[in-house]
mmCIF file of C-alpha atoms and ligand atoms in Angstrom:
data_model
loop_
_atom_site.group_PDB
_atom_site.id
_atom_site.type_symbol
_atom_site.label_atom_id
_atom_site.label_comp_id
_atom_site.label_asym_id
_atom_site.label_seq_id
_atom_site.Cartn_x
_atom_site.Cartn_y
_atom_site.Cartn_z
ATOM 1 C CA MET A 26 80.191 89.566 131.899
ATOM 2 C CA PHE A 27 81.303 89.338 128.330
ATOM 3 C CA ARG A 28 82.024 92.706 126.905
ATOM 4 C CA GLU A 29 82.231 93.552 123.219
ATOM 5 C CA LYS A 30 85.768 93.536 121.881
ATOM 6 C CA ARG A 31 87.105 97.031 121.841
ATOM 7 C CA GLU A 32 88.002 98.249 118.372
ATOM 8 C CA LEU A 33 89.915 101.480 118.051
ATOM 9 C CA ARG A 34 88.835 103.492 115.050
ATOM 10 C CA ILE A 35 90.161 106.763 116.400
ATOM 11 C CA PRO A 36 93.195 108.617 115.075
ATOM 12 C CA GLY A 37 95.467 107.232 117.742
ATOM 13 C CA PRO A 38 96.060 105.252 119.707
ATOM 14 C CA THR A 39 95.356 102.565 117.145
ATOM 15 C CA PRO A 40 95.314 98.758 117.429
ATOM 16 C CA VAL A 41 98.692 97.231 118.256
ATOM 17 C CA PRO A 42 99.452 93.892 116.567
ATOM 18 C CA PRO A 43 100.056 90.821 118.779
ATOM 19 C CA GLN A 44 103.736 90.609 117.777
ATOM 20 C CA ALA A 45 104.292 94.118 119.143
ATOM 21 C CA LEU A 46 102.243 93.458 122.299
ATOM 22 C CA ARG A 47 104.364 90.395 122.971
ATOM 23 C CA ALA A 48 107.532 92.380 122.431
ATOM 24 C CA LEU A 49 106.341 94.934 124.990
ATOM 25 C CA SER A 50 106.298 92.241 127.670
ATOM 26 C CA LYS A 51 109.934 91.198 127.112
ATOM 27 C CA PRO A 52 112.340 91.728 130.018
ATOM 28 C CA LEU A 53 114.187 94.997 129.531
ATOM 29 C CA ILE A 54 117.848 95.335 128.622
ATOM 30 C CA GLY A 55 120.308 98.111 129.398
ATOM 31 C CA HIS A 56 120.379 100.853 126.805
ATOM 32 C CA ARG A 57 124.181 101.196 126.791
ATOM 33 C CA THR A 58 124.641 97.691 125.450
ATOM 34 C CA SER A 59 125.495 96.297 122.039
ATOM 35 C CA ASP A 60 122.125 94.519 122.013
ATOM 36 C CA PHE A 61 120.272 97.795 122.306
ATOM 37 C CA SER A 62 122.561 99.496 119.786
ATOM 38 C CA GLY A 63 121.681 96.745 117.316
ATOM 39 C CA ILE A 64 117.958 97.437 117.710
ATOM 40 C CA LEU A 65 118.530 101.195 117.472
ATOM 41 C CA GLU A 66 120.520 100.828 114.253
ATOM 42 C CA ARG A 67 118.016 98.447 112.696
ATOM 43 C CA THR A 68 114.900 100.459 113.539
ATOM 44 C CA THR A 69 116.531 103.746 112.519
ATOM 45 C CA GLN A 70 117.516 102.202 109.199
ATOM 46 C CA ARG A 71 113.956 101.024 108.536
ATOM 47 C CA LEU A 72 112.484 104.405 109.437
ATOM 48 C CA LYS A 73 114.906 106.050 107.005
ATOM 49 C CA TRP A 74 113.568 103.754 104.324
ATOM 50 C CA ILE A 75 109.939 104.572 105.231
ATOM 51 C CA LEU A 76 110.766 108.300 105.128
ATOM 52 C CA GLY A 77 112.725 107.964 101.895
ATOM 53 C CA THR A 78 115.844 109.651 103.193
ATOM 54 C CA GLU A 79 119.576 109.204 103.390
ATOM 55 C CA GLY A 80 119.508 111.858 106.081
ATOM 56 C CA GLU A 81 119.194 111.045 109.752
ATOM 57 C CA VAL A 82 116.276 109.813 111.824
ATOM 58 C CA TYR A 83 116.046 110.196 115.594
ATOM 59 C CA ILE A 84 113.642 108.332 117.832
ATOM 60 C CA LEU A 85 112.595 110.382 120.839
ATOM 61 C CA ALA A 86 110.842 109.424 124.061
ATOM 62 C CA SER A 87 107.834 111.688 123.551
ATOM 63 C CA SER A 88 104.498 111.812 121.812
ATOM 64 C CA GLY A 89 104.262 113.173 118.273
ATOM 65 C CA THR A 90 104.087 116.735 119.524
ATOM 66 C CA GLY A 91 107.536 116.271 121.078
ATOM 67 C CA ALA A 92 108.928 115.570 117.614
ATOM 68 C CA MET A 93 107.117 118.684 116.364
ATOM 69 C CA GLU A 94 108.612 120.752 119.166
ATOM 70 C CA ALA A 95 112.065 119.321 118.393
ATOM 71 C CA ALA A 96 111.653 120.537 114.813
ATOM 72 C CA VAL A 97 110.690 124.047 115.885
ATOM 73 C CA ALA A 98 113.266 124.366 118.686
ATOM 74 C CA ASN A 99 116.095 123.411 116.337
ATOM 75 C CA ILE A 100 115.032 125.455 113.308
ATOM 76 C CA VAL A 101 113.273 128.601 114.498
ATOM 77 C CA SER A 102 115.280 131.439 116.050
ATOM 78 C CA PRO A 103 113.425 134.320 117.731
ATOM 79 C CA GLY A 104 112.335 136.830 115.092
ATOM 80 C CA ASP A 105 112.444 134.373 112.176
ATOM 81 C CA ARG A 106 109.618 134.581 109.698
ATOM 82 C CA VAL A 107 107.829 131.296 109.062
ATOM 83 C CA VAL A 108 104.881 130.363 106.860
ATOM 84 C CA VAL A 109 102.380 127.936 108.396
ATOM 85 C CA VAL A 110 99.546 126.162 106.607
ATOM 86 C CA VAL A 111 96.550 126.156 108.938
ATOM 87 C CA GLY A 112 93.712 123.936 107.767
ATOM 88 C CA GLY A 113 92.674 122.567 111.136
ATOM 89 C CA LYS A 114 93.746 121.730 114.662
ATOM 90 C CA PHE A 115 97.184 120.408 113.796
ATOM 91 C CA GLY A 116 98.113 123.259 111.510
ATOM 92 C CA GLU A 117 97.205 125.469 114.462
ATOM 93 C CA ARG A 118 99.600 123.466 116.604
ATOM 94 C CA TRP A 119 102.506 124.324 114.280
ATOM 95 C CA SER A 120 101.496 127.941 114.488
ATOM 96 C CA GLU A 121 101.323 127.909 118.302
ATOM 97 C CA LEU A 122 104.656 126.131 118.581
ATOM 98 C CA CYS A 123 106.370 128.607 116.253
ATOM 99 C CA LYS A 124 104.941 131.534 118.219
ATOM 100 C CA SER A 125 106.192 129.988 121.461
ATOM 101 C CA TYR A 126 109.693 130.091 120.008
ATOM 102 C CA GLY A 127 109.372 133.724 119.003
ATOM 103 C CA ALA A 128 108.712 133.323 115.291
ATOM 104 C CA VAL A 129 106.860 135.868 113.198
ATOM 105 C CA VAL A 130 104.143 133.611 111.839
ATOM 106 C CA ASP A 131 102.486 134.133 108.463
ATOM 107 C CA GLU A 132 99.476 131.815 108.456
ATOM 108 C CA ILE A 133 97.929 130.512 105.269
ATOM 109 C CA VAL A 134 94.435 129.732 106.475
ATOM 110 C CA VAL A 135 92.726 126.997 104.500
ATOM 111 C CA GLU A 136 89.012 126.337 104.652
ATOM 112 C CA PRO A 137 88.386 123.153 106.677
ATOM 113 C CA GLY A 138 87.766 120.233 104.322
ATOM 114 C CA ARG A 139 89.991 121.667 101.647
ATOM 115 C CA ALA A 140 93.694 121.360 100.920
ATOM 116 C CA VAL A 141 96.097 124.260 100.547
ATOM 117 C CA ASP A 142 96.633 125.669 97.056
ATOM 118 C CA PRO A 143 100.409 125.359 96.540
ATOM 119 C CA ASP A 144 100.277 128.666 94.659
ATOM 120 C CA ASP A 145 99.342 130.408 97.914
ATOM 121 C CA ILE A 146 102.597 129.146 99.363
ATOM 122 C CA ARG A 147 104.504 130.482 96.363
ATOM 123 C CA LYS A 148 102.877 133.877 96.923
ATOM 124 C CA ALA A 149 103.656 133.857 100.641
ATOM 125 C CA LEU A 150 107.287 133.054 99.888
ATOM 126 C CA GLN A 151 107.565 135.789 97.263
ATOM 127 C CA SER A 152 106.196 138.482 99.552
ATOM 128 C CA GLY A 153 106.949 139.331 103.144
ATOM 129 C CA GLY A 154 110.707 138.915 103.233
ATOM 130 C CA GLU A 155 113.046 136.044 103.911
ATOM 131 C CA THR A 156 111.364 132.934 105.240
ATOM 132 C CA ARG A 157 113.114 130.455 107.506
ATOM 133 C CA ALA A 158 110.688 127.609 106.953
ATOM 134 C CA VAL A 159 107.288 126.480 105.742
ATOM 135 C CA PHE A 160 105.330 124.275 108.140
ATOM 136 C CA ILE A 161 102.630 121.954 106.889
ATOM 137 C CA THR A 162 100.545 118.977 108.044
ATOM 138 C CA GLN A 163 100.643 116.101 105.577
ATOM 139 C CA ASN A 164 97.410 114.646 106.875
ATOM 140 C CA GLU A 165 95.199 117.097 108.775
ATOM 141 C CA THR A 166 93.612 114.660 111.192
ATOM 142 C CA SER A 167 91.002 117.104 112.476
ATOM 143 C CA THR A 168 89.306 117.449 109.082
ATOM 144 C CA GLY A 169 90.405 114.315 107.203
ATOM 145 C CA VAL A 170 92.339 116.170 104.516
ATOM 146 C CA GLU A 171 95.680 115.419 102.868
ATOM 147 C CA HIS A 172 97.813 118.356 101.791
ATOM 148 C CA ASP A 173 99.950 117.745 98.716
ATOM 149 C CA VAL A 174 103.403 117.764 100.281
ATOM 150 C CA LYS A 175 105.100 116.828 97.012
ATOM 151 C CA ALA A 176 103.663 119.843 95.173
ATOM 152 C CA VAL A 177 104.455 122.160 98.065
ATOM 153 C CA ALA A 178 108.018 120.835 98.293
ATOM 154 C CA ALA A 179 108.612 121.564 94.619
ATOM 155 C CA ILE A 180 107.880 125.243 95.352
ATOM 156 C CA VAL A 181 109.704 125.530 98.663
ATOM 157 C CA ARG A 182 112.898 123.884 97.437
ATOM 158 C CA GLU A 183 113.393 126.667 94.892
ATOM 159 C CA THR A 184 113.870 129.049 97.830
ATOM 160 C CA PRO A 185 116.202 129.053 100.850
ATOM 161 C CA ALA A 186 113.260 128.183 103.128
ATOM 162 C CA LEU A 187 113.083 124.731 104.707
ATOM 163 C CA LEU A 188 109.999 122.525 104.503
ATOM 164 C CA ILE A 189 108.883 120.984 107.799
ATOM 165 C CA VAL A 190 106.138 118.368 107.715
ATOM 166 C CA ASP A 191 103.910 116.958 110.447
ATOM 167 C CA ALA A 192 103.408 113.351 109.348
ATOM 168 C CA VAL A 193 102.113 112.097 112.696
ATOM 169 C CA SER A 194 98.941 110.599 111.238
ATOM 170 C CA SER A 195 100.409 109.657 107.861
ATOM 171 C CA LEU A 196 103.827 108.051 108.321
ATOM 172 C CA GLY A 197 103.454 104.382 107.503
ATOM 173 C CA ALA A 198 100.172 104.882 105.613
ATOM 174 C CA ILE A 199 100.677 107.706 103.090
ATOM 175 C CA GLU A 200 103.825 108.044 101.016
ATOM 176 C CA ILE A 201 106.473 110.596 101.797
ATOM 177 C CA LYS A 202 109.772 110.797 99.941
ATOM 178 C CA MET A 203 111.907 113.233 101.860
ATOM 179 C CA ASP A 204 114.950 113.299 99.606
ATOM 180 C CA GLU A 205 113.193 112.960 96.264
ATOM 181 C CA TRP A 206 110.562 115.601 97.019
ATOM 182 C CA GLY A 207 112.797 117.915 99.016
ATOM 183 C CA VAL A 208 111.355 117.719 102.524
ATOM 184 C CA ASP A 209 113.764 118.911 105.214
ATOM 185 C CA ILE A 210 112.200 117.708 108.445
ATOM 186 C CA VAL A 211 109.434 115.225 109.152
ATOM 187 C CA ALA A 212 107.887 114.764 112.584
ATOM 188 C CA ALA A 213 105.880 111.650 113.471
ATOM 189 C CA GLY A 214 104.680 109.625 116.428
ATOM 190 C CA SER A 215 104.289 105.969 117.297
ATOM 191 C CA GLN A 216 100.581 105.565 118.055
ATOM 192 C CA LYS A 217 99.067 106.069 114.619
ATOM 193 C CA ALA A 218 100.007 104.161 111.473
ATOM 194 C CA LEU A 219 103.219 102.877 113.038
ATOM 195 C CA MET A 220 100.982 100.518 115.070
ATOM 196 C CA LEU A 221 102.482 101.158 118.504
ATOM 197 C CA PRO A 222 101.301 102.569 121.806
ATOM 198 C CA PRO A 223 101.918 106.288 122.343
ATOM 199 C CA GLY A 224 105.407 107.157 123.559
ATOM 200 C CA LEU A 225 107.826 107.493 120.659
ATOM 201 C CA GLY A 226 108.432 110.588 118.582
ATOM 202 C CA VAL A 227 110.196 110.218 115.257
ATOM 203 C CA ILE A 228 112.055 113.002 113.504
ATOM 204 C CA GLY A 229 113.726 112.793 110.105
ATOM 205 C CA VAL A 230 116.322 115.438 109.265
ATOM 206 C CA SER A 231 117.732 116.219 105.805
ATOM 207 C CA SER A 232 121.318 117.304 105.263
ATOM 208 C CA ARG A 233 120.086 120.758 104.180
ATOM 209 C CA ALA A 234 118.474 121.319 107.582
ATOM 210 C CA TRP A 235 121.744 121.025 109.519
ATOM 211 C CA GLN A 236 123.058 124.383 108.380
ATOM 212 C CA VAL A 237 120.046 125.988 110.031
ATOM 213 C CA ILE A 238 120.075 123.728 113.101
ATOM 214 C CA GLU A 239 123.719 124.528 113.826
ATOM 215 C CA LYS A 240 123.065 128.275 113.774
ATOM 216 C CA CYS A 241 119.687 128.205 115.532
ATOM 217 C CA LYS A 242 119.546 130.491 118.565
ATOM 218 C CA SER A 243 116.597 128.969 120.393
ATOM 219 C CA PRO A 244 117.279 127.264 123.725
ATOM 220 C CA ARG A 245 116.995 123.477 123.692
ATOM 221 C CA TYR A 246 118.168 120.672 125.876
ATOM 222 C CA TYR A 247 116.102 117.477 125.833
ATOM 223 C CA PHE A 248 115.253 117.983 122.169
ATOM 224 C CA ASP A 249 118.717 119.084 121.007
ATOM 225 C CA LEU A 250 119.162 117.444 117.609
ATOM 226 C CA ILE A 251 122.909 118.034 117.628
ATOM 227 C CA ALA A 252 123.172 115.885 120.766
ATOM 228 C CA CYS A 253 121.013 113.263 119.012
ATOM 229 C CA ARG A 254 123.325 113.327 116.008
ATOM 230 C CA GLU A 255 126.539 112.988 118.020
ATOM 231 C CA ASN A 256 125.112 110.115 120.048
ATOM 232 C CA LEU A 257 123.686 108.255 117.078
ATOM 233 C CA LYS A 258 127.160 108.236 115.520
ATOM 234 C CA LYS A 259 128.012 105.931 118.455
ATOM 235 C CA SER A 260 124.728 104.003 118.040
ATOM 236 C CA THR A 261 123.257 105.411 121.209
ATOM 237 C CA THR A 262 120.893 108.137 122.447
ATOM 238 C CA PRO A 263 121.583 111.199 124.642
ATOM 239 C CA PHE A 264 119.123 110.106 127.349
ATOM 240 C CA THR A 265 117.428 106.868 128.367
ATOM 241 C CA PRO A 266 115.383 105.746 125.376
ATOM 242 C CA ALA A 267 111.979 104.056 125.757
ATOM 243 C CA VAL A 268 113.672 100.628 125.642
ATOM 244 C CA GLY A 269 110.524 98.487 125.738
ATOM 245 C CA MET A 270 108.935 100.499 122.952
ATOM 246 C CA PHE A 271 111.983 99.802 120.775
ATOM 247 C CA PHE A 272 111.306 96.065 121.032
ATOM 248 C CA ALA A 273 107.835 96.740 119.669
ATOM 249 C CA LEU A 274 109.088 99.196 117.032
ATOM 250 C CA ASP A 275 111.437 96.469 115.852
ATOM 251 C CA GLU A 276 108.377 94.260 115.274
ATOM 252 C CA THR A 277 106.122 96.789 113.569
ATOM 253 C CA THR A 278 108.827 98.163 111.263
ATOM 254 C CA SER A 279 109.635 94.601 110.291
ATOM 255 C CA MET A 280 105.925 94.053 109.483
ATOM 256 C CA ILE A 281 105.974 97.197 107.338
ATOM 257 C CA GLU A 282 109.024 95.867 105.519
ATOM 258 C CA GLU A 283 107.306 92.567 104.898
ATOM 259 C CA GLU A 284 104.075 94.060 103.541
ATOM 260 C CA GLY A 285 105.912 96.664 101.466
ATOM 261 C CA LEU A 286 105.220 100.374 101.258
ATOM 262 C CA GLU A 287 103.232 100.282 98.035
ATOM 263 C CA ALA A 288 100.885 97.602 99.404
ATOM 264 C CA ILE A 289 100.447 99.574 102.624
ATOM 265 C CA TYR A 290 99.568 102.778 100.762
ATOM 266 C CA ARG A 291 97.074 100.874 98.607
ATOM 267 C CA ARG A 292 95.464 99.232 101.646
ATOM 268 C CA HIS A 293 94.906 102.620 103.260
ATOM 269 C CA ALA A 294 93.497 104.103 100.058
ATOM 270 C CA ASP A 295 91.118 101.140 99.762
ATOM 271 C CA MET A 296 89.938 101.520 103.372
ATOM 272 C CA ARG A 297 89.258 105.199 102.679
ATOM 273 C CA ASP A 298 87.300 104.390 99.522
ATOM 274 C CA MET A 299 85.213 101.775 101.311
ATOM 275 C CA ILE A 300 84.220 104.089 104.167
ATOM 276 C CA ARG A 301 83.436 106.958 101.812
ATOM 277 C CA ALA A 302 81.261 104.758 99.604
ATOM 278 C CA ALA A 303 79.462 103.410 102.671
ATOM 279 C CA ALA A 304 78.752 106.857 104.116
ATOM 280 C CA ARG A 305 77.368 108.096 100.811
ATOM 281 C CA ALA A 306 75.222 104.994 100.399
ATOM 282 C CA VAL A 307 73.352 105.780 103.622
ATOM 283 C CA GLY A 308 72.903 109.407 102.651
ATOM 284 C CA LEU A 309 75.560 111.022 104.815
ATOM 285 C CA GLU A 310 77.849 113.751 103.558
ATOM 286 C CA LEU A 311 81.620 113.691 103.709
ATOM 287 C CA PHE A 312 83.507 116.611 105.180
ATOM 288 C CA ALA A 313 86.560 116.529 102.888
ATOM 289 C CA GLU A 314 86.472 116.861 99.120
ATOM 290 C CA ASP A 315 87.155 113.629 97.212
ATOM 291 C CA ALA A 316 90.385 114.803 95.597
ATOM 292 C CA VAL A 317 92.025 115.558 98.941
ATOM 293 C CA ALA A 318 90.361 112.947 101.149
ATOM 294 C CA SER A 319 92.604 111.408 103.788
ATOM 295 C CA ARG A 320 93.701 107.811 103.450
ATOM 296 C CA THR A 321 93.869 107.410 107.227
ATOM 297 C CA ILE A 322 90.786 109.153 108.597
ATOM 298 C CA THR A 323 87.351 109.971 107.234
ATOM 299 C CA ALA A 324 85.262 112.802 108.629
ATOM 300 C CA ILE A 325 81.512 112.317 108.170
ATOM 301 C CA LYS A 326 78.894 115.022 108.715
ATOM 302 C CA GLY A 327 75.755 114.564 110.723
ATOM 303 C CA ASP A 328 72.621 115.695 108.869
ATOM 304 C CA GLY A 329 70.970 117.336 111.858
ATOM 305 C CA THR A 330 68.387 114.583 112.370
ATOM 306 C CA PHE A 331 70.467 112.748 114.974
ATOM 307 C CA ASP A 332 72.893 113.593 117.747
ATOM 308 C CA VAL A 333 76.419 112.881 116.520
ATOM 309 C CA GLU A 334 77.837 112.617 120.040
ATOM 310 C CA LYS A 335 75.103 110.164 121.008
ATOM 311 C CA LEU A 336 76.004 108.098 117.968
ATOM 312 C CA ARG A 337 79.621 107.926 119.104
ATOM 313 C CA LYS A 338 78.634 106.917 122.609
ATOM 314 C CA ARG A 339 76.308 104.228 121.322
ATOM 315 C CA LEU A 340 78.984 102.864 118.976
ATOM 316 C CA ALA A 341 81.369 102.488 121.893
ATOM 317 C CA SER A 342 78.997 101.222 124.569
ATOM 318 C CA ARG A 343 76.985 98.776 122.522
ATOM 319 C CA TYR A 344 79.281 97.753 119.684
ATOM 320 C CA GLY A 345 82.734 98.302 121.162
ATOM 321 C CA ILE A 346 83.803 100.629 118.357
ATOM 322 C CA GLU A 347 85.516 103.866 119.308
ATOM 323 C CA VAL A 348 85.352 106.627 116.717
ATOM 324 C CA ALA A 349 86.379 110.250 117.172
ATOM 325 C CA GLY A 350 84.200 113.307 117.298
ATOM 326 C CA GLY A 351 84.898 116.711 115.844
ATOM 327 C CA GLN A 352 87.220 119.076 117.683
ATOM 328 C CA GLU A 353 86.153 122.518 118.886
ATOM 329 C CA GLU A 354 83.697 124.100 116.436
ATOM 330 C CA LEU A 355 83.293 120.754 114.670
ATOM 331 C CA LYS A 356 82.159 118.988 117.854
ATOM 332 C CA GLY A 357 78.703 117.545 117.244
ATOM 333 C CA VAL A 358 78.993 118.377 113.555
ATOM 334 C CA ILE A 359 81.202 115.521 112.355
ATOM 335 C CA PHE A 360 82.413 112.142 113.501
ATOM 336 C CA ARG A 361 85.684 110.693 112.328
ATOM 337 C CA ILE A 362 86.520 107.094 111.552
ATOM 338 C CA GLY A 363 90.210 106.274 111.827
ATOM 339 C CA HIS A 364 91.507 103.670 109.391
ATOM 340 C CA MET A 365 95.223 103.638 109.941
ATOM 341 C CA GLY A 366 97.761 101.052 110.950
ATOM 342 C CA TYR A 367 96.914 97.537 112.032
ATOM 343 C CA MET A 368 93.603 97.038 110.258
ATOM 344 C CA ASP A 369 92.464 95.919 106.859
ATOM 345 C CA ARG A 370 89.719 96.150 104.282
ATOM 346 C CA LEU A 371 87.514 93.534 105.891
ATOM 347 C CA ASP A 372 87.644 95.461 109.182
ATOM 348 C CA MET A 373 85.919 98.320 107.401
ATOM 349 C CA VAL A 374 82.915 96.080 106.697
ATOM 350 C CA SER A 375 82.363 95.319 110.393
ATOM 351 C CA THR A 376 83.146 98.901 111.361
ATOM 352 C CA TRP A 377 80.497 100.194 109.024
ATOM 353 C CA ALA A 378 77.993 97.507 110.051
ATOM 354 C CA ALA A 379 78.295 98.858 113.593
ATOM 355 C CA VAL A 380 77.900 102.445 112.383
ATOM 356 C CA GLU A 381 74.645 101.509 110.645
ATOM 357 C CA LEU A 382 73.300 99.734 113.718
ATOM 358 C CA ALA A 383 74.191 102.695 115.913
ATOM 359 C CA LEU A 384 72.680 105.124 113.398
ATOM 360 C CA LEU A 385 69.445 103.179 113.634
ATOM 361 C CA ASP A 386 69.661 103.264 117.440
ATOM 362 C CA VAL A 387 69.915 107.064 117.465
ATOM 363 C CA GLY A 388 66.970 107.483 115.137
ATOM 364 C CA TYR A 389 68.581 107.952 111.738
ATOM 365 C CA ARG A 390 66.638 106.295 108.951
ATOM 366 C CA VAL A 391 69.000 103.777 107.430
ATOM 367 C CA SER A 392 68.262 100.677 105.459
ATOM 368 C CA LEU A 393 70.510 98.143 107.180
ATOM 369 C CA GLY A 394 73.225 96.856 104.924
ATOM 370 C CA ALA A 395 73.099 99.692 102.397
ATOM 371 C CA GLY A 396 76.504 101.097 103.318
ATOM 372 C CA VAL A 397 77.966 97.697 104.043
ATOM 373 C CA LYS A 398 77.014 96.616 100.542
ATOM 374 C CA ALA A 399 78.605 99.688 99.007
ATOM 375 C CA ALA A 400 81.800 99.051 100.986
ATOM 376 C CA MET A 401 81.850 95.421 99.893
ATOM 377 C CA GLU A 402 81.387 96.444 96.284
ATOM 378 C CA VAL A 403 84.443 98.669 96.547
ATOM 379 C CA MET A 404 86.329 95.847 98.224
ATOM 380 C CA ALA A 405 85.402 93.398 95.480
ATOM 381 C CA ARG A 406 87.157 95.668 92.974
ATOM 382 C CA CYS A 407 90.291 96.147 95.069
ATOM 383 C CA GLU A 408 93.412 94.613 93.614
ATOM 384 C CA TYR A 409 95.792 93.281 96.193
HETATM 385 C C1 PLP B 8 97.922 112.868 116.626
HETATM 386 C C2 PLP B 8 98.513 113.994 115.889
HETATM 387 C C3 PLP B 8 99.474 114.842 116.469
HETATM 388 C C4 PLP B 8 99.773 114.850 117.932
HETATM 389 O O1 PLP B 8 100.450 113.811 118.380
HETATM 390 P P1 PLP B 8 100.564 113.529 119.944
HETATM 391 O O2 PLP B 8 101.162 112.170 119.856
HETATM 392 O O3 PLP B 8 99.201 113.562 120.534
HETATM 393 O O4 PLP B 8 101.467 114.514 120.525
HETATM 394 C C5 PLP B 8 100.067 115.800 115.690
HETATM 395 N N1 PLP B 8 99.738 115.947 114.406
HETATM 396 C C6 PLP B 8 98.811 115.183 113.816
HETATM 397 C C7 PLP B 8 98.479 115.415 112.374
HETATM 398 C C8 PLP B 8 98.171 114.172 114.535
HETATM 399 O O5 PLP B 8 97.246 113.426 113.950
#
C-alpha cells in the first residue's frame, strides 16, 4: 500500500539530503589512512568556518549531549561555581551535567517563551564569587526561543569566566561567531541543522579555554579534549571515529559552503516568519515572543478546543508529517514545528497545509487555506 511520504518536522533527526544518504552507503575505509585524514582535515576546517573560529574543532562519536558532556568534563572541576541559564529543557540539561561533575550551580531561571536578560548574567557574575563558566543554550528547542549569545558574550568576556554554548539546534542555521563574539566552547550535534543522522558530536574550543582545560580536575577518558588535540595535530582521532558519518558530513558541509552562511541564516529566518504568520492567520497563539523567536523551531499553543496530541498523531498518520509535542509540563499545551536543515520555504507551505487539514480533522474551526495564504504572502516578499 502506498504510504504518505514521511516528512520530519521535528527538532532532530531532520531530513538528510540525497547526497549525504548516498555517501552513507559508500564502502568504509580504515581510519588510520591518509584518505580518512584528508576528510577529517577538510570537514574540521569547514566546521571551524561555520563556527567562526581559529580555535580547534573536534568531531566526536556521540549525540549532541556527548559534546555537552565533553565541555563540562573538561572545564568544570568539583566545587567550581558556574552560572547556568535555564529557560527550558536544554538549559536544565546544562545544569544537571554541571551538578554531575560537582559544580556549585547558580541557575538563572528564565520564564519559558522568553529570552534571558543579559543584565541578569552581569549581576550573577558580579555577586556570588569567582565563576568558572557561564552555560547557555543558543536555541532553546523546548520553547522555541533564541538567547542572544552575542550580547551575553560581551558581558562574560569582561570577566575571567568562560562562555559555553549549546548550539545543538542552531549550528548551521543561526549565526555564531566564536572568536568575534568571545565564545569559548560550542557544543553541537549532527542530526539537526547539519542535515545528518544522529551520531556525531561537534565541539569547538577557543584558545582561552585551554588554560582551564589543562588544569581541570574532573575525570575524563573518552571525552578528553587534550587527547583530541594531540591526535588532531596528526590528523587523526583518539578512538575509532564514525567513519561512514564523515563521508556524509563531507557532503553536507560542502552543501553549506555552496549555499553560503548568510543565505542559510536568511532561509531559516524566512521559514520561521512563514510558520508564525500562518499560525496567527488561523487564530493560534505562538509560545515565544516575536523578538526572540527561534529560526529553527516554532512552538504553537493549543487553544483548548482541540487535543494537541491528537493533532500530532493525525498529522503523522494521515499526512506523513511528524511534528513535536511539548515536553513535560508543556505536553498537550504546545506543538512544535521544526524548520531546520534540509528544507526550504516552499516546504513550509505544504507543512502548513497539512497542519490545517489535521486541525480540521480534530475539530478546530479553520478556514482552509487561511494560514497557507499568509505563509505564501510572507514568501512572496522574501528576497533570495
Ligand atoms: C537536540 C538537542 C540536544 C540534545 O542532543 P542529543 O543529540 O539528543 O544528545 C541538546 N541541546 C539542544 C538545544 C537540542 O536541541
